[in-house]
Amino acid sequence: MKLTLEAIRACLDGGLPSVVATCAPDGTPNVAYASQVHYVDGEHVALSFQFFSKTRENVLAYPYAQVQVIEPASFRHFRLRVRYLRTETAGPLFEYMKAQLAGIATHSGMDKVFVLRGADIYRVLDIECADPHVPAAAPPPDALIALRRTLDHLGACDDLAQLADRALAALSYGFGIRHALLALLDTQPDNAGPGKTGPADGALYTLASLGYPTSGVGAEVALGEGLIGVAARERMPVRINHRTGDYTYQAALRVADAAAARIPLPVLADAHSQIAVPLVHGARLFGVLYAESEQDAFFGHADEDALVVYGRHVGALMARLAALPDDETAVPAPAVRAPRGTPLAVRYFAHDHSVFVDNDYLIKGVAGSILWTLLNEHAANGRRDFCNRELRRDPRLPLPDFGDNLETRLILLQRRLAERCPQIALEKTGRGRFRLDVTRPLALSTN
Amino acid sequence: MPLTLTPDQAAFLQGTLSMNVGAVGRDGWPCVTRAQGISVARDRRSLTVLLSAARGQAVLDALAAGSGITLVASRPLTHATLQLKAARTGRVPVTAALRATSARCVAAFGAELASLGYGDAVTALAAILSTDTLAALRIVPDIVFDQTPGPQAGTVLARA
């Protein structure tokens, strides 16, 4: 039976070093180690181009090479006859390999040495097993069964908050994932709209998390930064199989404005495996599902495939929920007691719409602006019941005309308040409707 | 003037290593196979490389057809790597001493991999790199390179 690249994907995760044999124009052979042999598709692999080496000099002159890769669990060796096609120095494949190389570099103690200059793409012409008498490694857990189990636990969801929580909880049943988060894209007004499939810049905000001491709700990730930001910007999955010392991919992912008040991401300080998959439906990107583990090589190729499908399913559910009409009426309001106690000092900073309560940072951006608007309405005329439709029309709020993610921002705000300022609460009273509950007097001020 | 390996290079080549040899076939295709032992001659001007004749048939065929040879040897723990090239090589008989050298090298390589987290390496490598079909190649290196990963990789250390 002819060997396929799919059948040997376990060899292409950077676990054990591969070697590449090339030929100089004068016929002299060359053998060198390859840090990374990356599965591109069923017919292509990409080798990391890090230095101007003899290997590179040779393939540019004579494009035929043989690559030897090893299956980590069995140590079977496979030899691939390949032909060099081209080098990519930007784009999704390059970014994926750059992230993976960061993990491989740390795993092999080469943090300061491995820097990706390009992804050299090769067509695979033939695959040979050098050890046909050696039993194959035991197959990994069936990712399709894991996906099915995950979807069974996800079930149907009525609103975005429920979907976010259940989408994460279901992962533990299906894939055994213990640490994960959902970060949703904050669409920028200038870049959203019909015909524009996504922002050139912007940020993602953590809406829900699983398995961390703090929820990190509201934590921000700049588009293109860290594993989550790269997965969002490139709209592709990114998986790292080893702990990385590269700060770019570490827990302390950079935020859009490093000087601003921020909520830390709740990720593991010492993750050994990480994966980020985009949540997409059609051309629309909703956000990123990020999962991690303390174990090396926790996520295999098949897990990546399955989680990509899961990301699309969750994206489709988000699109369906976003398209549902708002309820016409809210559930009746119960009688409330007048706010009592010491007034809460709520201060608003207009330049970034940040809100501080008793000098503690609460939230910023559009969510901060929404909160400030609601509190002022409440202070002016005692209003408690609001609907999404009126917020969308409110000129005080910096919402884009299209794809405003208002529901996401309200959930974010609701959860942030529940964690940091339970004296102010947002309660859902129907689809597209919510109620403001305030149990302490408020002292509002602006800066 | 023939190249003489330094004592450090000779010691390195007989240490705990992952090693591969490459050649170019008559059809122009480069080929590579894992080697499983090195014995450096007492005068340090030649070395004998051991490999499985069954696994390395393409390389042996290429060498028999006149290809030059490249040997790359790397210490898994440190990534320190040497590359040696020679225009010609010749098969030599596999002695009991060479067979013992191969067994020692494979065991050391497996143990090092196991220490790096590949727990099954010792058993697996013993099955994959058996000494049943060993071939021995005598190499008189023309040139020695430092191939330790990094921008200095490719630096010539010695030339005949």
Coordinates of C-alpha atoms in Angstrom, one line a residue:
Chain A
M1 CA 0.0 0.0 0.0
K2 CA 1.3 3.4 -0.9
L3 CA 2.3 5.5 2.1
T4 CA 0.6 8.9 2.4
L5 CA 1.7 12.0 4.2
E6 CA -1.5 11.8 6.3
A7 CA -0.4 8.4 7.6
I8 CA 2.9 9.8 8.9
R9 CA 1.8 13.2 10.3
A10 CA 3.0 12.1 13.8
C11 CA 6.5 12.4 12.3
L12 CA 6.0 16.0 11.4
D13 CA 5.5 17.6 14.8
G14 CA 9.1 18.4 15.6
G15 CA 9.4 15.7 18.3
L16 CA 12.6 14.1 17.0
P17 CA 15.0 15.9 14.6
S18 CA 14.7 15.2 10.9
V19 CA 17.6 15.2 8.5
V20 CA 17.6 16.4 4.9
A21 CA 20.0 15.2 2.2
T22 CA 20.8 17.4 -0.8
C23 CA 23.2 17.4 -3.6
A24 CA 25.6 20.2 -4.6
P25 CA 26.0 21.1 -8.3
D26 CA 29.3 19.1 -8.3
G27 CA 27.6 16.0 -7.0
T28 CA 28.8 16.3 -3.5
P29 CA 26.1 15.1 -1.0
N30 CA 25.2 17.1 2.0
V31 CA 23.2 16.0 5.1
A32 CA 21.9 18.5 7.7
Y33 CA 19.4 18.5 10.5
A34 CA 16.1 20.2 9.8
S35 CA 14.5 21.9 12.9
Q36 CA 11.0 21.6 11.4
V37 CA 9.4 19.5 8.8
H38 CA 5.8 20.8 8.7
Y39 CA 2.8 19.1 7.2
V40 CA 1.2 21.5 4.7
D41 CA -1.3 19.2 2.9
G42 CA -1.5 15.7 1.4
E43 CA 1.2 16.5 -1.1
H44 CA 3.5 19.1 0.5
V45 CA 5.7 19.7 3.4
A46 CA 7.5 22.8 4.5
L47 CA 11.0 23.0 6.0
S48 CA 12.0 25.9 8.1
F49 CA 14.6 28.2 6.6
Q50 CA 16.6 29.7 9.4
F51 CA 20.1 30.2 8.1
F52 CA 21.7 30.5 4.7
S53 CA 23.0 27.0 4.8
K54 CA 24.5 24.5 2.4
T55 CA 21.1 22.7 2.2
R56 CA 19.5 25.9 1.0
E57 CA 22.3 26.7 -1.5
N58 CA 22.0 23.2 -2.8
V59 CA 18.2 23.1 -3.3
L60 CA 18.2 26.4 -5.0
A61 CA 20.6 25.0 -7.5
Y62 CA 19.2 21.5 -7.7
P63 CA 15.8 21.1 -6.1
Y64 CA 15.7 17.4 -5.3
A65 CA 16.2 16.2 -1.7
Q66 CA 15.5 13.3 0.6
V67 CA 14.1 14.0 4.1
Q68 CA 14.3 11.5 6.8
V69 CA 11.7 11.8 9.6
I70 CA 11.0 9.7 12.7
E71 CA 7.8 8.5 14.3
P72 CA 8.3 9.4 17.9
A73 CA 6.3 6.6 19.5
S74 CA 7.8 3.8 17.4
F75 CA 11.1 5.3 16.2
R76 CA 10.3 4.0 12.7
H77 CA 12.1 6.1 10.1
F78 CA 10.5 7.3 6.9
R79 CA 12.3 8.8 3.9
L80 CA 10.6 11.3 1.7
R81 CA 11.8 12.2 -1.8
V82 CA 10.9 15.8 -2.2
R83 CA 11.3 18.6 -4.7
Y84 CA 11.8 22.2 -3.6
L85 CA 9.1 24.6 -5.0
R86 CA 9.3 28.0 -3.3
T87 CA 9.8 29.9 -0.1
E88 CA 7.1 31.8 1.7
T89 CA 8.2 34.6 4.0
A90 CA 4.7 35.8 5.2
G91 CA 1.2 34.6 5.5
P92 CA -0.6 31.8 7.4
L93 CA 1.9 29.0 6.8
F94 CA 4.9 31.2 7.7
E95 CA 3.1 32.4 10.9
Y96 CA 2.1 28.8 11.9
M97 CA 5.7 27.6 11.4
K98 CA 7.1 30.5 13.3
A99 CA 4.9 29.7 16.3
Q100 CA 5.7 26.0 16.1
L101 CA 9.4 26.7 15.8
A102 CA 9.3 28.8 19.0
G103 CA 8.1 25.6 20.8
I104 CA 10.7 23.4 19.1
A105 CA 13.4 25.9 19.9
T106 CA 12.6 25.9 23.6
H107 CA 12.2 22.2 23.7
S108 CA 15.6 21.7 22.2
G109 CA 17.3 24.5 24.1
M110 CA 17.8 26.7 21.0
D111 CA 15.6 29.7 21.9
K112 CA 18.2 32.2 20.9
V113 CA 19.3 30.4 17.8
F114 CA 16.1 29.5 15.9
V115 CA 14.6 32.3 14.0
L116 CA 12.4 31.6 11.0
R117 CA 13.4 33.4 7.8
G118 CA 11.0 31.5 5.5
A119 CA 9.0 28.4 4.9
D120 CA 10.5 26.3 2.2
I121 CA 7.7 24.4 0.4
Y122 CA 8.5 21.0 -1.1
R123 CA 6.3 18.6 -3.1
V124 CA 6.5 15.1 -1.7
L125 CA 7.1 12.7 -4.6
D126 CA 7.6 9.4 -2.7
I127 CA 7.5 8.1 0.9
E128 CA 9.4 5.0 2.0
C129 CA 9.4 3.3 5.4
A130 CA 12.9 2.4 6.4
D131 CA 11.8 0.0 9.0
P132 CA 8.9 -2.1 7.6
H133 CA 9.5 -4.8 10.1
V134 CA 8.9 -2.6 13.1
P135 CA 5.4 -2.3 14.4
A136 CA 3.6 1.0 14.0
A137 CA 2.9 3.2 17.0
A138 CA -0.4 2.7 18.7
P139 CA -2.9 5.1 17.1
P140 CA -3.7 8.2 19.1
P141 CA -7.2 8.6 20.7
D142 CA -9.8 8.9 18.0
A143 CA -10.4 12.7 17.6
L144 CA -13.6 12.1 15.7
I145 CA -15.1 10.3 18.8
A146 CA -13.8 13.1 21.0
L147 CA -15.5 15.7 18.7
R148 CA -18.8 13.7 18.7
R149 CA -18.7 13.5 22.5
T150 CA -17.9 17.2 22.7
L151 CA -20.9 18.1 20.5
D152 CA -23.1 15.8 22.5
H153 CA -22.3 17.9 25.6
L154 CA -22.6 21.2 23.8
G155 CA -26.2 20.6 22.8
A156 CA -28.4 23.5 21.8
C157 CA -27.8 26.9 23.3
D158 CA -30.3 29.8 23.6
D159 CA -27.9 32.7 24.1
L160 CA -24.3 33.6 23.6
A161 CA -23.3 33.5 27.3
Q162 CA -24.6 30.0 27.6
L163 CA -22.9 29.0 24.4
A164 CA -19.5 30.4 25.5
D165 CA -19.6 28.5 28.8
R166 CA -20.9 25.2 27.4
A167 CA -18.5 25.4 24.4
L168 CA -15.6 25.3 26.9
A169 CA -17.1 22.8 29.4
A170 CA -17.9 20.3 26.6
L171 CA -14.2 20.2 25.7
S172 CA -13.3 18.5 28.9
Y173 CA -15.8 15.7 28.2
G174 CA -14.6 15.2 24.6
F175 CA -10.9 16.0 24.5
G176 CA -9.9 15.9 28.1
I177 CA -9.0 19.6 27.9
R178 CA -8.8 21.2 31.3
H179 CA -7.7 24.7 30.5
A180 CA -9.3 26.8 27.7
L181 CA -10.7 30.2 26.9
L182 CA -12.9 31.9 24.3
A183 CA -11.7 35.2 23.1
L184 CA -14.1 37.1 20.8
L185 CA -13.1 39.7 18.2
D186 CA -13.9 43.3 18.8
T187 CA -14.8 44.5 15.4
Q188 CA -13.4 48.0 14.6
P189 CA -15.9 50.5 13.1
D190 CA -13.5 51.4 10.3
N191 CA -13.0 47.9 9.1
A192 CA -16.4 46.2 9.6
G193 CA -19.2 46.2 7.1
P194 CA -20.6 44.4 4.1
G195 CA -17.8 43.2 1.9
K196 CA -15.2 43.7 4.6
T197 CA -14.6 40.4 6.2
G198 CA -12.6 41.5 9.1
P199 CA -10.5 44.2 10.7
A200 CA -6.9 45.0 9.8
D201 CA -6.3 45.7 13.4
G202 CA -8.3 45.3 16.6
A203 CA -8.4 43.1 19.6
L204 CA -10.0 40.1 21.1
Y205 CA -11.6 40.0 24.5
T206 CA -11.9 37.0 26.7
L207 CA -15.5 36.2 27.2
A208 CA -15.3 32.9 29.1
S209 CA -12.6 30.6 30.4
L210 CA -12.2 27.1 31.8
G211 CA -9.9 25.7 34.5
Y212 CA -8.1 28.9 35.7
P213 CA -8.0 30.4 39.2
T214 CA -9.3 33.7 37.8
S215 CA -11.7 33.9 34.9
G216 CA -9.8 36.6 33.0
V217 CA -13.1 37.8 31.5
G218 CA -12.4 41.0 29.6
A219 CA -8.7 40.2 29.1
E220 CA -7.5 41.7 25.8
V221 CA -5.3 40.2 23.1
A222 CA -4.2 42.4 20.2
L223 CA -4.8 41.0 16.8
G224 CA -1.7 39.3 15.5
E225 CA 0.0 39.0 18.9
G226 CA 0.6 35.7 20.6
L227 CA -1.0 32.4 19.6
I228 CA -4.5 33.7 19.9
G229 CA -3.9 36.9 18.0
V230 CA -2.0 35.1 15.2
A231 CA -4.8 32.5 14.9
A232 CA -7.4 35.4 14.6
R233 CA -5.4 37.5 12.2
E234 CA -4.5 34.6 9.9
R235 CA -7.8 32.8 10.4
M236 CA -6.0 29.5 10.8
P237 CA -5.3 27.0 13.6
V238 CA -1.9 27.3 15.4
R239 CA -0.6 24.5 17.5
I240 CA 2.6 24.3 19.6
N241 CA 3.6 21.0 21.0
H242 CA 6.2 22.1 23.5
R243 CA 6.7 24.8 26.0
T244 CA 8.0 27.9 24.4
G245 CA 10.4 30.4 25.8
D246 CA 9.5 32.9 23.1
Y247 CA 7.7 35.7 24.9
T248 CA 5.5 36.2 21.8
Y249 CA 3.8 32.9 22.5
Q250 CA 3.9 32.9 26.2
A251 CA 1.1 33.5 28.7
A252 CA 1.9 37.2 29.0
L253 CA 0.5 37.9 25.6
R254 CA 0.8 41.5 24.7
V255 CA -2.2 43.8 24.7
A256 CA -3.0 46.5 22.2
D257 CA -2.0 49.3 24.5
A258 CA 0.6 48.1 27.0
A259 CA 0.4 51.3 29.0
A260 CA -3.3 51.1 29.6
A261 CA -5.1 49.4 32.5
R262 CA -5.7 45.8 31.6
I263 CA -7.0 42.5 32.8
P264 CA -4.4 39.7 32.7
L265 CA -5.1 36.6 30.6
P266 CA -5.8 33.7 32.8
V267 CA -3.5 31.3 30.9
L268 CA -1.0 28.7 32.4
A269 CA 2.4 30.1 33.2
D270 CA 4.1 27.0 31.9
A271 CA 2.0 25.5 29.2
H272 CA 3.7 22.7 27.3
S273 CA 1.1 22.4 24.6
Q274 CA -1.1 25.1 23.1
I275 CA -3.6 25.3 20.4
A276 CA -5.7 28.2 19.0
V277 CA -8.4 27.7 16.4
P278 CA -10.5 30.5 14.8
L279 CA -14.3 30.6 15.4
V280 CA -15.6 31.3 11.9
H281 CA -18.8 31.1 10.0
G282 CA -18.4 31.7 6.3
A283 CA -16.2 34.8 5.9
R284 CA -17.0 36.1 9.4
L285 CA -14.5 35.7 12.2
F286 CA -16.1 35.6 15.6
G287 CA -13.1 34.9 17.8
V288 CA -10.7 32.2 18.8
L289 CA -10.9 29.1 20.9
Y290 CA -7.6 28.6 22.9
A291 CA -6.7 25.5 24.8
E292 CA -3.5 24.4 26.6
S293 CA -2.0 21.7 28.7
E294 CA 0.9 21.1 31.0
Q295 CA 1.7 18.0 29.0
D296 CA 4.0 18.0 25.9
A297 CA 2.4 17.0 22.6
F298 CA -1.1 17.0 24.2
F299 CA -2.7 18.0 20.9
G300 CA -2.0 16.0 17.8
H301 CA -2.8 16.7 14.2
A302 CA -6.1 14.9 14.4
D303 CA -7.1 16.9 17.5
E304 CA -6.3 20.1 15.5
D305 CA -8.5 18.9 12.7
A306 CA -11.3 18.1 15.1
L307 CA -11.0 21.4 17.0
V308 CA -11.1 23.3 13.7
V309 CA -14.4 21.6 12.9
Y310 CA -15.6 22.4 16.4
G311 CA -14.5 26.1 15.9
R312 CA -16.6 26.3 12.8
H313 CA -19.6 24.7 14.5
V314 CA -19.4 27.1 17.4
G315 CA -19.0 30.0 14.9
A316 CA -22.1 28.8 13.1
L317 CA -24.0 28.8 16.4
M318 CA -22.8 32.3 17.1
A319 CA -24.0 33.5 13.7
R320 CA -27.4 31.9 14.3
L321 CA -27.8 33.5 17.7
A322 CA -26.7 36.9 16.3
A323 CA -29.4 36.7 13.6
L324 CA -32.3 36.0 16.1
P325 CA -34.7 39.0 16.6
D326 CA -34.9 40.7 20.0
D327 CA -37.9 40.0 22.3
E328 CA -40.6 42.7 22.1
T329 CA -41.1 42.8 25.9
A330 CA -39.1 42.2 29.0
V331 CA -40.0 40.0 31.8
P332 CA -41.7 42.0 34.6
A333 CA -39.4 43.7 37.1
P334 CA -39.6 42.6 40.7
A335 CA -39.9 45.2 43.4
V336 CA -36.5 46.7 44.3
R337 CA -35.1 48.2 47.4
A338 CA -33.6 51.7 47.1
P339 CA -29.7 51.6 47.0
R340 CA -28.2 51.8 50.5
G341 CA -24.8 52.3 52.1
T342 CA -21.7 54.3 51.2
P343 CA -21.8 55.6 47.6
L344 CA -19.7 53.9 45.0
A345 CA -17.3 56.3 43.3
V346 CA -17.6 55.6 39.6
R347 CA -15.1 57.5 37.5
Y348 CA -15.2 57.5 33.6
F349 CA -12.2 58.3 31.4
A350 CA -13.5 59.5 28.0
H351 CA -10.3 59.0 26.1
D352 CA -10.4 55.2 26.3
H353 CA -13.9 54.8 27.8
S354 CA -12.4 53.2 30.9
V355 CA -14.5 52.9 34.1
F356 CA -13.0 52.8 37.6
V357 CA -15.0 51.9 40.7
D358 CA -13.6 53.1 44.0
N359 CA -10.3 53.6 42.1
D360 CA -10.2 50.0 40.8
Y361 CA -10.2 49.4 37.1
L362 CA -13.3 47.7 35.9
I363 CA -13.6 47.9 32.1
K364 CA -12.9 50.0 29.1
G365 CA -13.7 50.4 25.4
V366 CA -17.2 50.0 24.1
A367 CA -18.3 48.0 27.2
G368 CA -17.1 50.8 29.4
S369 CA -18.9 53.3 27.3
I370 CA -22.1 51.3 27.6
L371 CA -21.9 51.1 31.4
W372 CA -21.3 54.8 31.7
T373 CA -24.4 55.5 29.5
L374 CA -26.6 53.1 31.5
L375 CA -25.5 54.5 34.8
N376 CA -26.1 58.1 33.7
E377 CA -29.6 57.1 32.4
H378 CA -30.3 55.5 35.7
A379 CA -29.0 58.5 37.7
A380 CA -31.0 60.9 35.6
N381 CA -34.4 59.3 35.5
G382 CA -34.2 56.0 37.5
R383 CA -34.4 53.8 34.4
R384 CA -33.6 50.2 34.9
D385 CA -34.8 48.4 31.8
F386 CA -33.0 48.7 28.5
C387 CA -32.9 47.0 25.1
N388 CA -30.1 46.4 22.6
R389 CA -32.0 48.2 19.9
E390 CA -31.8 51.6 21.7
L391 CA -28.2 51.1 22.5
R392 CA -27.4 50.5 18.8
R393 CA -29.1 53.9 18.0
D394 CA -27.5 55.8 20.9
P395 CA -25.0 58.3 19.5
R396 CA -23.0 58.3 22.7
L397 CA -21.8 54.8 22.1
P398 CA -18.9 54.2 19.6
L399 CA -20.6 51.2 18.0
P400 CA -19.9 50.3 14.4
D401 CA -22.8 50.2 11.9
F402 CA -22.3 46.6 11.1
G403 CA -21.2 43.6 13.2
D404 CA -21.3 45.6 16.5
N405 CA -20.9 42.5 18.8
L406 CA -23.2 44.3 21.2
E407 CA -24.3 41.1 22.8
T408 CA -20.7 40.1 23.4
R409 CA -19.9 43.4 25.0
L410 CA -22.9 43.2 27.3
I411 CA -22.0 39.7 28.4
L412 CA -18.5 40.9 29.0
L413 CA -19.8 43.8 31.0
Q414 CA -22.2 41.6 33.0
R415 CA -19.5 39.1 33.9
R416 CA -16.9 41.8 34.8
L417 CA -19.5 43.5 37.1
A418 CA -20.3 40.1 38.7
E419 CA -16.7 39.5 39.5
R420 CA -15.5 43.0 40.4
C421 CA -18.5 45.1 41.4
P422 CA -21.5 43.0 42.3
Q423 CA -23.2 46.1 43.6
I424 CA -24.0 46.9 40.0
A425 CA -25.5 44.1 38.0
L426 CA -26.9 43.5 34.6
E427 CA -29.7 40.9 34.4
K428 CA -31.0 39.5 31.1
T429 CA -34.8 40.0 30.8
G430 CA -35.3 38.6 27.3
R431 CA -33.5 38.3 24.0
G432 CA -32.0 41.8 23.4
R433 CA -33.3 43.1 26.8
F434 CA -31.6 43.6 30.1
R435 CA -32.1 45.3 33.5
L436 CA -29.7 47.3 35.6
D437 CA -29.7 46.6 39.3
V438 CA -27.9 48.9 41.6
T439 CA -27.7 48.2 45.4
R440 CA -25.4 51.0 46.5
P441 CA -25.8 54.7 45.7
L442 CA -23.5 55.9 42.9
A443 CA -21.2 59.0 42.8
L444 CA -20.5 59.5 39.1
S445 CA -17.6 61.6 37.9
T446 CA -15.7 62.1 34.7
N447 CA -12.0 62.8 34.1
Chain B
M1 CA 48.3 16.6 3.0
P2 CA 45.8 14.2 4.7
L3 CA 43.5 15.6 7.3
T4 CA 44.1 14.5 10.9
L5 CA 41.1 14.8 13.3
T6 CA 41.9 16.6 16.6
P7 CA 41.8 14.4 19.7
D8 CA 38.6 16.3 20.7
Q9 CA 36.9 15.6 17.4
A10 CA 37.9 11.9 17.6
A11 CA 36.5 11.7 21.1
F12 CA 33.3 13.4 20.0
L13 CA 32.9 11.0 17.1
Q14 CA 33.2 8.0 19.4
G15 CA 30.8 9.4 22.0
T16 CA 27.0 9.4 22.4
L17 CA 25.7 10.5 19.0
S18 CA 22.9 10.5 16.5
M19 CA 24.5 9.9 13.2
N20 CA 23.5 9.8 9.5
V21 CA 25.3 9.3 6.3
G22 CA 24.3 10.6 2.9
A23 CA 25.3 10.0 -0.7
V24 CA 24.0 10.8 -4.2
G25 CA 22.6 7.9 -6.3
R26 CA 23.4 7.2 -9.9
D27 CA 20.0 8.7 -10.7
G28 CA 21.0 12.0 -9.1
W29 CA 18.8 11.6 -6.0
P30 CA 20.4 12.4 -2.7
C31 CA 19.8 9.6 -0.1
V32 CA 20.4 9.3 3.6
T33 CA 20.4 6.6 6.2
R34 CA 21.0 6.4 9.9
A35 CA 24.5 5.1 10.9
Q36 CA 25.0 3.2 14.1
G37 CA 28.6 3.5 15.2
I38 CA 31.9 5.1 14.5
S39 CA 35.4 3.9 15.2
V40 CA 38.2 6.4 14.7
A41 CA 41.6 5.0 13.6
R42 CA 44.5 5.3 16.0
D43 CA 46.2 7.9 13.7
R44 CA 42.9 9.9 13.5
R45 CA 43.2 10.1 9.7
S46 CA 40.4 7.8 9.0
L47 CA 37.3 6.4 10.6
T48 CA 35.0 3.4 10.1
V49 CA 31.3 4.1 10.0
L50 CA 28.8 1.3 10.7
L51 CA 25.3 1.1 9.3
S52 CA 22.6 -1.4 8.5
A53 CA 23.1 -2.8 5.0
A54 CA 19.3 -3.5 4.9
R55 CA 18.2 0.0 5.9
G56 CA 21.0 1.7 4.0
Q57 CA 21.0 -0.1 0.7
A58 CA 20.4 3.0 -1.4
V59 CA 23.3 4.7 0.3
L60 CA 25.6 1.7 -0.2
D61 CA 24.5 1.4 -3.8
A62 CA 25.3 5.1 -4.4
L63 CA 28.7 4.7 -2.7
A64 CA 29.5 1.6 -4.8
A65 CA 28.6 3.7 -7.9
G66 CA 31.3 6.3 -6.9
S67 CA 29.3 8.9 -4.9
G68 CA 31.1 10.9 -2.3
I69 CA 29.9 10.5 1.3
T70 CA 28.7 12.8 4.0
L71 CA 28.6 11.9 7.7
V72 CA 26.7 14.1 10.2
A73 CA 27.0 13.3 13.8
S74 CA 25.2 15.1 16.6
R75 CA 25.0 14.9 20.3
P76 CA 21.3 14.9 21.2
L77 CA 21.8 16.5 24.6
T78 CA 23.8 19.5 23.3
H79 CA 23.2 19.6 19.6
A80 CA 26.9 19.9 19.0
T81 CA 27.3 18.6 15.5
L82 CA 30.2 17.7 13.1
Q83 CA 29.9 17.0 9.4
L84 CA 32.6 15.1 7.6
K85 CA 32.8 14.7 3.8
A86 CA 35.0 12.4 1.7
A87 CA 35.2 11.9 -2.0
R88 CA 35.6 8.2 -1.8
T89 CA 34.8 5.4 0.7
G90 CA 35.3 1.7 0.8
R91 CA 33.6 -1.3 2.4
V92 CA 35.7 -3.1 5.0
P93 CA 34.9 -6.3 6.9
V94 CA 32.7 -6.1 9.9
T95 CA 34.8 -7.4 12.8
A96 CA 33.6 -8.5 16.2
A97 CA 35.1 -5.3 17.6
L98 CA 33.1 -3.1 15.2
R99 CA 30.0 -5.0 16.0
A100 CA 30.6 -4.3 19.7
T101 CA 31.2 -0.7 18.8
S102 CA 27.9 -0.4 17.1
A103 CA 26.0 -2.1 20.0
R104 CA 27.7 0.3 22.4
C105 CA 26.8 3.4 20.3
V106 CA 23.2 2.4 19.8
A107 CA 22.8 1.7 23.5
A108 CA 24.3 5.1 24.4
F109 CA 22.1 6.9 21.9
G110 CA 19.0 5.2 23.1
A111 CA 19.9 6.0 26.8
E112 CA 20.4 9.6 25.9
L113 CA 17.1 9.8 24.1
A114 CA 15.4 8.1 27.1
S115 CA 17.0 10.8 29.3
L116 CA 15.5 13.4 27.1
G117 CA 12.0 12.0 27.6
Y118 CA 11.7 9.4 24.9
G119 CA 11.3 6.5 27.2
D120 CA 10.9 3.7 24.7
A121 CA 14.0 4.7 22.8
V122 CA 16.3 2.0 24.2
T123 CA 14.1 -0.9 23.2
A124 CA 13.0 0.6 19.9
L125 CA 16.4 1.5 18.7
A126 CA 17.8 -2.0 19.6
A127 CA 15.1 -3.4 17.2
I128 CA 15.6 -0.8 14.5
L129 CA 19.4 -0.6 14.6
S130 CA 20.3 -4.3 15.1
T131 CA 23.8 -5.4 14.3
D132 CA 22.6 -8.3 12.2
T133 CA 23.2 -6.8 8.8
L134 CA 26.0 -4.4 9.5
A135 CA 28.1 -2.8 6.8
A136 CA 31.3 -1.0 7.6
L137 CA 32.6 1.9 5.6
R138 CA 36.1 3.3 5.8
I139 CA 36.2 7.1 5.4
V140 CA 39.3 9.3 4.9
P141 CA 37.7 12.7 5.5
D142 CA 38.6 15.5 3.1
I143 CA 36.9 18.2 5.1
V144 CA 35.3 18.7 8.6
F145 CA 32.6 21.2 9.3
D146 CA 31.1 22.5 12.5
Q147 CA 27.3 21.9 12.0
T148 CA 26.1 22.9 15.4
P149 CA 22.8 24.8 14.8
G150 CA 23.3 28.5 14.6
P151 CA 24.8 31.1 12.2
Q152 CA 28.2 29.5 12.5
A153 CA 27.0 26.2 11.1
G154 CA 29.0 25.4 8.1
T155 CA 32.3 26.7 9.4
V156 CA 35.2 24.6 8.1
L157 CA 37.2 23.1 11.0
A158 CA 39.8 21.2 9.0
R159 CA 40.6 20.5 5.4
A160 CA 42.9 17.9 3.7

